[in-house]
PDB file of C-alpha atoms in Angstrom:
ATOM      1  CA  THR A  16     -15.289  14.385 -12.277  1.00 81.00           C
ATOM      2  CA  THR A  17     -17.327  14.691 -15.363  1.00 90.00           C
ATOM      3  CA  PRO A  18     -16.314  18.093 -16.565  1.00 91.00           C
ATOM      4  CA  PHE A  19     -12.444  15.690 -15.139  1.00 92.00           C
ATOM      5  CA  VAL A  20     -12.519  13.242 -17.543  1.00 93.00           C
ATOM      6  CA  SER A  21     -13.326  16.088 -20.602  1.00 94.00           C
ATOM      7  CA  LYS A  22     -10.467  18.954 -20.301  1.00 93.00           C
ATOM      8  CA  ALA A  23      -8.263  15.575 -19.223  1.00 93.00           C
ATOM      9  CA  THR A  24      -9.219  14.315 -22.808  1.00 92.00           C
ATOM     10  CA  ASN A  25     -10.389  17.282 -24.360  1.00 90.00           C
ATOM     11  CA  THR A  26     -13.559  15.789 -25.160  1.00 92.00           C
ATOM     12  CA  PRO A  27     -17.130  17.547 -24.295  1.00 94.00           C
ATOM     13  CA  LEU A  28     -18.836  14.239 -22.683  1.00 95.00           C
ATOM     14  CA  ALA A  29     -21.940  16.364 -21.522  1.00 95.00           C
ATOM     15  CA  ARG A  30     -22.309  17.335 -25.139  1.00 95.00           C
ATOM     16  CA  ILE A  31     -22.084  14.211 -26.584  1.00 96.00           C
ATOM     17  CA  ALA A  32     -24.058  11.920 -23.720  1.00 96.00           C
ATOM     18  CA  ALA A  33     -26.870  14.897 -24.536  1.00 96.00           C
ATOM     19  CA  GLN A  34     -26.992  14.248 -27.597  1.00 97.00           C
ATOM     20  CA  LEU A  35     -26.480  10.435 -28.294  1.00 96.00           C
ATOM     21  CA  ALA A  36     -29.925  10.546 -25.081  1.00 97.00           C
ATOM     22  CA  VAL A  37     -31.894  12.615 -28.240  1.00 97.00           C
ATOM     23  CA  GLY A  38     -31.016   9.695 -30.802  1.00 96.00           C
ATOM     24  CA  ALA A  39     -27.139  10.550 -31.914  1.00 96.00           C
ATOM     25  CA  LYS A  40     -25.266   7.849 -32.827  1.00 95.00           C
ATOM     26  CA  LEU A  41     -21.610   7.492 -31.328  1.00 92.00           C
ATOM     27  CA  LYS A  42     -20.622   7.244 -34.743  1.00 91.00           C
ATOM     28  CA  ASN A  43     -21.286  10.825 -35.777  1.00 91.00           C
ATOM     29  CA  PHE A  44     -18.698  11.941 -33.022  1.00 92.00           C
ATOM     30  CA  SER A  45     -15.400  12.675 -33.499  1.00 87.00           C
ATOM     31  CA  LEU A  46     -13.544  10.172 -31.211  1.00 89.00           C
ATOM     32  CA  HIS A  47     -10.152   9.775 -30.148  1.00 84.00           C
ATOM     33  CA  ARG A  48      -7.945   7.311 -28.588  1.00 84.00           C
ATOM     34  CA  TRP A  49      -7.646   7.754 -25.056  1.00 82.00           C
ATOM     35  CA  ASP A  50      -4.587   5.518 -24.806  1.00 81.00           C
ATOM     36  CA  ARG A  51      -1.728   7.498 -26.465  1.00 82.00           C
ATOM     37  CA  PHE A  52      -1.875  10.956 -24.329  1.00 86.00           C
ATOM     38  CA  ASN A  53       1.221  12.331 -23.414  1.00 89.00           C
ATOM     39  CA  HIS A  54      -0.182  13.241 -20.118  1.00 93.00           C
ATOM     40  CA  ILE A  55      -1.407  12.039 -17.094  1.00 94.00           C
ATOM     41  CA  ALA A  56      -3.477  14.425 -15.125  1.00 96.00           C
ATOM     42  CA  ILE A  57      -4.743  14.304 -11.366  1.00 95.00           C
ATOM     43  CA  LYS A  58      -7.878  15.632  -9.378  1.00 94.00           C
ATOM     44  CA  GLU A  59      -7.112  17.053  -5.943  1.00 90.00           C
ATOM     45  CA  ALA A  60     -10.486  17.919  -4.190  1.00 84.00           C
ATOM     46  CA  VAL A  61      -9.890  21.569  -2.171  1.00 81.00           C
ATOM     47  CA  LEU A  62     -11.193  21.015   1.009  1.00 73.00           C
ATOM     48  CA  PRO A  63     -10.855  23.943   3.458  1.00 69.00           C
ATOM     49  CA  PHE A  64     -11.339  22.695   6.889  1.00 67.00           C
ATOM     50  CA  ASN A  65     -10.148  27.018   8.243  1.00 66.00           C
ATOM     51  CA  LYS A  66     -14.197  27.309   6.788  1.00 70.00           C
ATOM     52  CA  PHE A  67     -15.626  24.831   9.007  1.00 67.00           C
ATOM     53  CA  PRO A  68     -14.171  25.373  12.439  1.00 65.00           C
ATOM     54  CA  ASN A  69     -15.873  22.533  13.953  1.00 64.00           C
ATOM     55  CA  GLU A  70     -15.477  19.373  11.616  1.00 63.00           C
ATOM     56  CA  SER A  71     -13.061  16.831  12.259  1.00 62.00           C
ATOM     57  CA  THR A  72     -10.092  17.126   9.257  1.00 60.00           C
ATOM     58  CA  TYR A  73     -10.289  13.525   9.438  1.00 59.00           C
ATOM     59  CA  LEU A  74     -12.234  12.388   5.898  1.00 59.00           C
ATOM     60  CA  SER A  75     -14.837  10.380   6.754  1.00 60.00           C
ATOM     61  CA  PRO A  76     -18.321  10.062   3.743  1.00 58.00           C
ATOM     62  CA  GLU A  77     -19.361  13.716   4.438  1.00 60.00           C
ATOM     63  CA  MET A  78     -16.478  15.264   2.961  1.00 60.00           C
ATOM     64  CA  LYS A  79     -17.074  19.094   1.995  1.00 62.00           C
ATOM     65  CA  SER A  80     -15.119  19.909  -0.578  1.00 62.00           C
ATOM     66  CA  THR A  81     -15.487  23.104  -2.146  1.00 71.00           C
ATOM     67  CA  GLY A  82     -13.862  22.263  -5.300  1.00 82.00           C
ATOM     68  CA  GLU A  83     -10.907  20.617  -7.564  1.00 87.00           C
ATOM     69  CA  VAL A  84      -7.907  21.189  -8.586  1.00 92.00           C
ATOM     70  CA  MET A  85      -5.803  19.378 -11.983  1.00 95.00           C
ATOM     71  CA  GLY A  86      -2.923  19.155 -11.841  1.00 95.00           C
ATOM     72  CA  ILE A  87      -1.266  18.328 -15.484  1.00 95.00           C
ATOM     73  CA  ASP A  88       2.580  16.791 -16.605  1.00 95.00           C
ATOM     74  CA  GLU A  89       4.582  13.643 -18.749  1.00 93.00           C
ATOM     75  CA  SER A  90       5.193  11.966 -15.166  1.00 93.00           C
ATOM     76  CA  PHE A  91       3.050  11.279 -12.263  1.00 95.00           C
ATOM     77  CA  LEU A  92       4.693  12.584  -9.412  1.00 95.00           C
ATOM     78  CA  SER A  93       5.293  16.144 -11.593  1.00 95.00           C
ATOM     79  CA  SER A  94       1.468  16.108 -12.007  1.00 96.00           C
ATOM     80  CA  TYR A  95       1.045  15.543  -8.889  1.00 95.00           C
ATOM     81  CA  ILE A  96       3.121  17.599  -7.270  1.00 94.00           C
ATOM     82  CA  LYS A  97       1.192  20.554  -9.579  1.00 95.00           C
ATOM     83  CA  SER A  98      -1.950  19.361  -8.248  1.00 94.00           C
ATOM     84  CA  GLN A  99      -0.986  19.518  -4.782  1.00 92.00           C
ATOM     85  CA  ILE A 100       0.942  23.246  -5.672  1.00 91.00           C
ATOM     86  CA  ALA A 101      -3.244  24.422  -6.620  1.00 91.00           C
ATOM     87  CA  CYS A 102      -5.312  23.381  -4.116  1.00 87.00           C
ATOM     88  CA  GLY A 103      -2.142  25.162  -1.354  1.00 86.00           C
ATOM     89  CA  ASN A 104      -0.795  21.648   0.053  1.00 86.00           C
ATOM     90  CA  ILE A 105       2.979  23.062  -0.208  1.00 88.00           C
ATOM     91  CA  LEU A 106       4.895  20.275   0.085  1.00 93.00           C
ATOM     92  CA  PRO A 107       8.472  21.002   2.778  1.00 94.00           C
ATOM     93  CA  SER A 108      12.045  20.885   1.693  1.00 93.00           C
ATOM     94  CA  LYS A 109      14.140  20.293   4.524  1.00 95.00           C
ATOM     95  CA  GLY A 110      12.771  21.044   8.218  1.00 97.00           C
ATOM     96  CA  ASN A 111      11.648  18.443  11.147  1.00 97.00           C
ATOM     97  CA  VAL A 112       8.942  15.268  10.159  1.00 97.00           C
ATOM     98  CA  PHE A 113       6.039  15.268  13.019  1.00 97.00           C
ATOM     99  CA  ILE A 114       5.244  10.603  12.667  1.00 95.00           C
ATOM    100  CA  SER A 115       2.872   9.529  14.720  1.00 92.00           C
ATOM    101  CA  ILE A 116       2.060   5.760  13.601  1.00 91.00           C
ATOM    102  CA  ASP A 117      -0.779   3.483  14.686  1.00 89.00           C
ATOM    103  CA  ASP A 118       0.725  -0.165  15.604  1.00 88.00           C
ATOM    104  CA  ASP A 119      -0.577  -1.927  12.358  1.00 90.00           C
ATOM    105  CA  ASN A 120       1.615   0.843   9.944  1.00 90.00           C
ATOM    106  CA  LYS A 121       4.875   0.735  11.414  1.00 92.00           C
ATOM    107  CA  GLU A 122       6.511  -1.289   9.552  1.00 94.00           C
ATOM    108  CA  SER A 123       4.897   0.532   6.554  1.00 94.00           C
ATOM    109  CA  ILE A 124       6.420   4.148   7.146  1.00 95.00           C
ATOM    110  CA  VAL A 125       9.962   2.612   7.728  1.00 96.00           C
ATOM    111  CA  SER A 126      10.886   3.176   4.107  1.00 96.00           C
ATOM    112  CA  ILE A 127       9.439   6.577   3.853  1.00 97.00           C
ATOM    113  CA  ALA A 128      11.352   7.112   7.217  1.00 97.00           C
ATOM    114  CA  ARG A 129      14.397   6.392   5.816  1.00 97.00           C
ATOM    115  CA  LYS A 130      13.906   7.789   2.662  1.00 97.00           C
ATOM    116  CA  LEU A 131      13.108  11.411   4.882  1.00 97.00           C
ATOM    117  CA  GLY A 132      16.332  10.834   6.958  1.00 96.00           C
ATOM    118  CA  LYS A 133      18.133  10.432   3.117  1.00 96.00           C
ATOM    119  CA  LEU A 134      16.918  13.739   1.945  1.00 96.00           C
ATOM    120  CA  LYS A 135      18.183  15.400   5.064  1.00 95.00           C
ATOM    121  CA  PHE A 136      15.005  15.825   7.268  1.00 97.00           C
ATOM    122  CA  ASN A 137      14.825  15.247  11.201  1.00 97.00           C
ATOM    123  CA  LEU A 138      12.624  13.605  12.810  1.00 97.00           C
ATOM    124  CA  ILE A 139      10.475  13.729  15.587  1.00 97.00           C
ATOM    125  CA  ALA A 140       7.300  10.844  16.717  1.00 95.00           C
ATOM    126  CA  THR A 141       5.207  10.608  19.426  1.00 91.00           C
ATOM    127  CA  ILE A 142       7.202   7.742  21.908  1.00 92.00           C
ATOM    128  CA  GLY A 143       5.541   4.391  20.585  1.00 92.00           C
ATOM    129  CA  THR A 144       6.687   5.054  17.313  1.00 94.00           C
ATOM    130  CA  ALA A 145       9.912   7.080  18.671  1.00 95.00           C
ATOM    131  CA  ASN A 146      11.638   3.958  20.064  1.00 96.00           C
ATOM    132  CA  PHE A 147      10.566   1.641  16.936  1.00 96.00           C
ATOM    133  CA  LEU A 148      12.153   3.948  14.805  1.00 96.00           C
ATOM    134  CA  ASN A 149      14.983   3.682  16.752  1.00 96.00           C
ATOM    135  CA  ASN A 150      15.368   0.735  17.300  1.00 96.00           C
ATOM    136  CA  LYS A 151      15.403   0.033  13.092  1.00 96.00           C
ATOM    137  CA  GLY A 152      18.175   2.443  13.337  1.00 96.00           C
ATOM    138  CA  ILE A 153      16.604   5.565  12.025  1.00 96.00           C
ATOM    139  CA  TYR A 154      17.750   8.040  14.443  1.00 96.00           C
ATOM    140  CA  THR A 155      13.679   9.547  15.689  1.00 96.00           C
ATOM    141  CA  LYS A 156      13.845  12.621  18.656  1.00 96.00           C
ATOM    142  CA  LYS A 157      10.801  11.797  21.131  1.00 95.00           C
ATOM    143  CA  ILE A 158       7.893  14.321  21.469  1.00 93.00           C
ATOM    144  CA  ASN A 159       4.939  14.625  23.802  1.00 89.00           C
ATOM    145  CA  LYS A 160       1.958  13.550  22.936  1.00 85.00           C
ATOM    146  CA  VAL A 161      -0.694  16.206  24.546  1.00 81.00           C
ATOM    147  CA  LYS A 162      -2.397  14.090  26.638  1.00 82.00           C
ATOM    148  CA  GLU A 163       1.445  13.890  28.182  1.00 84.00           C
ATOM    149  CA  GLY A 164       2.011  17.428  28.570  1.00 85.00           C
ATOM    150  CA  SER A 165       3.523  19.875  27.696  1.00 86.00           C
ATOM    151  CA  PRO A 166       5.886  20.493  25.754  1.00 89.00           C
ATOM    152  CA  HIS A 167       4.842  18.644  23.974  1.00 91.00           C
ATOM    153  CA  ILE A 168       3.684  18.414  19.714  1.00 92.00           C
ATOM    154  CA  VAL A 169       1.140  20.775  19.757  1.00 92.00           C
ATOM    155  CA  ASP A 170       2.715  23.176  20.754  1.00 93.00           C
ATOM    156  CA  SER A 171       5.351  22.317  18.867  1.00 94.00           C
ATOM    157  CA  LEU A 172       3.286  23.289  15.605  1.00 93.00           C
ATOM    158  CA  ILE A 173       1.767  26.344  17.158  1.00 93.00           C
ATOM    159  CA  SER A 174       5.578  27.367  16.897  1.00 93.00           C
ATOM    160  CA  ASN A 175       6.819  26.827  14.117  1.00 93.00           C
ATOM    161  CA  LYS A 176       8.940  24.123  14.502  1.00 95.00           C
ATOM    162  CA  ILE A 177       6.921  20.980  11.951  1.00 96.00           C
ATOM    163  CA  ASP A 178       7.498  21.148   8.409  1.00 97.00           C
ATOM    164  CA  LEU A 179       5.598  18.625   7.492  1.00 96.00           C
ATOM    165  CA  VAL A 180       2.385  15.494   9.380  1.00 96.00           C
ATOM    166  CA  ILE A 181       2.683  11.750   9.372  1.00 95.00           C
ATOM    167  CA  ASN A 182      -0.636  11.260  11.498  1.00 91.00           C
ATOM    168  CA  THR A 183      -1.702   7.833  11.285  1.00 89.00           C
ATOM    169  CA  THR A 184      -4.725   6.553  13.068  1.00 79.00           C
ATOM    170  CA  LYS A 185      -7.058   2.783  13.811  1.00 70.00           C
ATOM    171  CA  SER A 186      -8.838   2.904  16.558  1.00 56.00           C
ATOM    172  CA  GLN A 187     -11.756   5.667  17.740  1.00 55.00           C
ATOM    173  CA  SER A 188      -9.444   7.045  20.377  1.00 51.00           C
ATOM    174  CA  SER A 189      -6.790   7.864  18.732  1.00 56.00           C
ATOM    175  CA  VAL A 190      -8.896   9.458  16.197  1.00 60.00           C
ATOM    176  CA  LYS A 191      -9.755  11.982  19.285  1.00 60.00           C
ATOM    177  CA  ASP A 192      -7.128  11.460  20.364  1.00 62.00           C
ATOM    178  CA  SER A 193      -5.703  12.979  16.997  1.00 79.00           C
ATOM    179  CA  TYR A 194      -7.582  15.935  16.771  1.00 80.00           C
ATOM    180  CA  SER A 195      -5.710  18.592  18.314  1.00 83.00           C
ATOM    181  CA  ILE A 196      -2.735  17.728  16.064  1.00 87.00           C
ATOM    182  CA  ARG A 197      -4.562  18.005  12.526  1.00 84.00           C
ATOM    183  CA  ARG A 198      -6.190  20.733  14.095  1.00 82.00           C
ATOM    184  CA  THR A 199      -3.319  22.668  14.485  1.00 87.00           C
ATOM    185  CA  SER A 200      -1.370  21.470  11.436  1.00 87.00           C
ATOM    186  CA  LEU A 201      -4.945  22.970  10.001  1.00 83.00           C
ATOM    187  CA  MET A 202      -4.615  26.535  11.226  1.00 82.00           C
ATOM    188  CA  TYR A 203      -0.473  27.051  10.716  1.00 87.00           C
ATOM    189  CA  ASN A 204      -0.373  25.780   7.120  1.00 87.00           C
ATOM    190  CA  VAL A 205       1.132  22.905   7.471  1.00 92.00           C
ATOM    191  CA  PRO A 206       0.788  19.722   4.611  1.00 91.00           C
ATOM    192  CA  TYR A 207      -0.053  16.773   7.307  1.00 89.00           C
ATOM    193  CA  TYR A 208      -1.361  13.070   5.705  1.00 91.00           C
ATOM    194  CA  THR A 209      -3.283  10.617   7.273  1.00 89.00           C
ATOM    195  CA  THR A 210      -2.634   7.017   5.222  1.00 92.00           C
ATOM    196  CA  ILE A 211       0.625   5.899   4.787  1.00 94.00           C
ATOM    197  CA  ALA A 212       0.199   5.551   0.678  1.00 95.00           C
ATOM    198  CA  GLY A 213      -0.195   9.706   0.807  1.00 93.00           C
ATOM    199  CA  ALA A 214       2.967   9.388   3.019  1.00 95.00           C
ATOM    200  CA  LYS A 215       4.860   7.866   0.760  1.00 96.00           C
ATOM    201  CA  VAL A 216       3.488  10.164  -2.659  1.00 95.00           C
ATOM    202  CA  ALA A 217       4.163  12.966  -0.736  1.00 95.00           C
ATOM    203  CA  VAL A 218       8.092  11.716   0.218  1.00 97.00           C
ATOM    204  CA  ASP A 219       8.669  10.625  -3.002  1.00 96.00           C
ATOM    205  CA  ALA A 220       6.987  14.409  -5.001  1.00 95.00           C
ATOM    206  CA  ILE A 221      10.136  15.930  -2.095  1.00 95.00           C
ATOM    207  CA  GLU A 222      12.795  14.055  -3.977  1.00 96.00           C
ATOM    208  CA  TYR A 223      11.410  14.322  -6.972  1.00 94.00           C
ATOM    209  CA  THR A 224      11.575  17.660  -6.605  1.00 92.00           C
ATOM    210  CA  LYS A 225      14.571  18.187  -5.447  1.00 91.00           C
ATOM    211  CA  LYS A 226      16.018  16.595  -7.893  1.00 91.00           C
ATOM    212  CA  ASN A 227      13.765  17.748 -11.162  1.00 90.00           C
ATOM    213  CA  ASP A 228      13.415  21.074 -13.133  1.00 88.00           C
ATOM    214  CA  PHE A 229       9.074  21.967 -13.712  1.00 84.00           C
ATOM    215  CA  LYS A 230       7.691  22.970 -16.871  1.00 86.00           C
ATOM    216  CA  ILE A 231       4.015  24.257 -17.924  1.00 87.00           C
ATOM    217  CA  LYS A 232       1.447  21.672 -19.959  1.00 82.00           C
TER     218      LYS A 232
END
């Protein structure tokens, strides 16, 4: 993280720390305040799971990051979008969104699903999530889980009929069940999000992109 913070703040932290360690005084450095920047810098890990074919894409403490990128701009969402572009995670502007949410997070997905509908995305979900969203007045088409037989969600991913995946899990069995969804999304370059927080930021970013132009910073 030190190189990232150094770049984001234009402060050579490692060089200063090395000099402090051998007797230099902090007052000898022309340090500037960090609360007066007019930019936000976001670090995104690069996780090339396609180079680890037998690994689950469900993140754990043993994350295999092979690098990082920086998105920098004047607002959080524009910086976030730049970080996603830099790591190759291109968010869609239209198309079909697959949603499969564990019971504890179903209420939290409502506002996200409703915003996706307003952005003219088509919603597709497994039976439990689809029934829940339809009961909330959010039209959602049902699709089979893999274990329920074809045509199922992985078939649709392989056929390039899905543009975004939101898939949260809770139990170990549900993590195992969703492995094929995550792996197929990865292999076919479909952006996927495994937490409500991640999904919310992604959808907010899509909305931002539709309304704003980008500039170089």
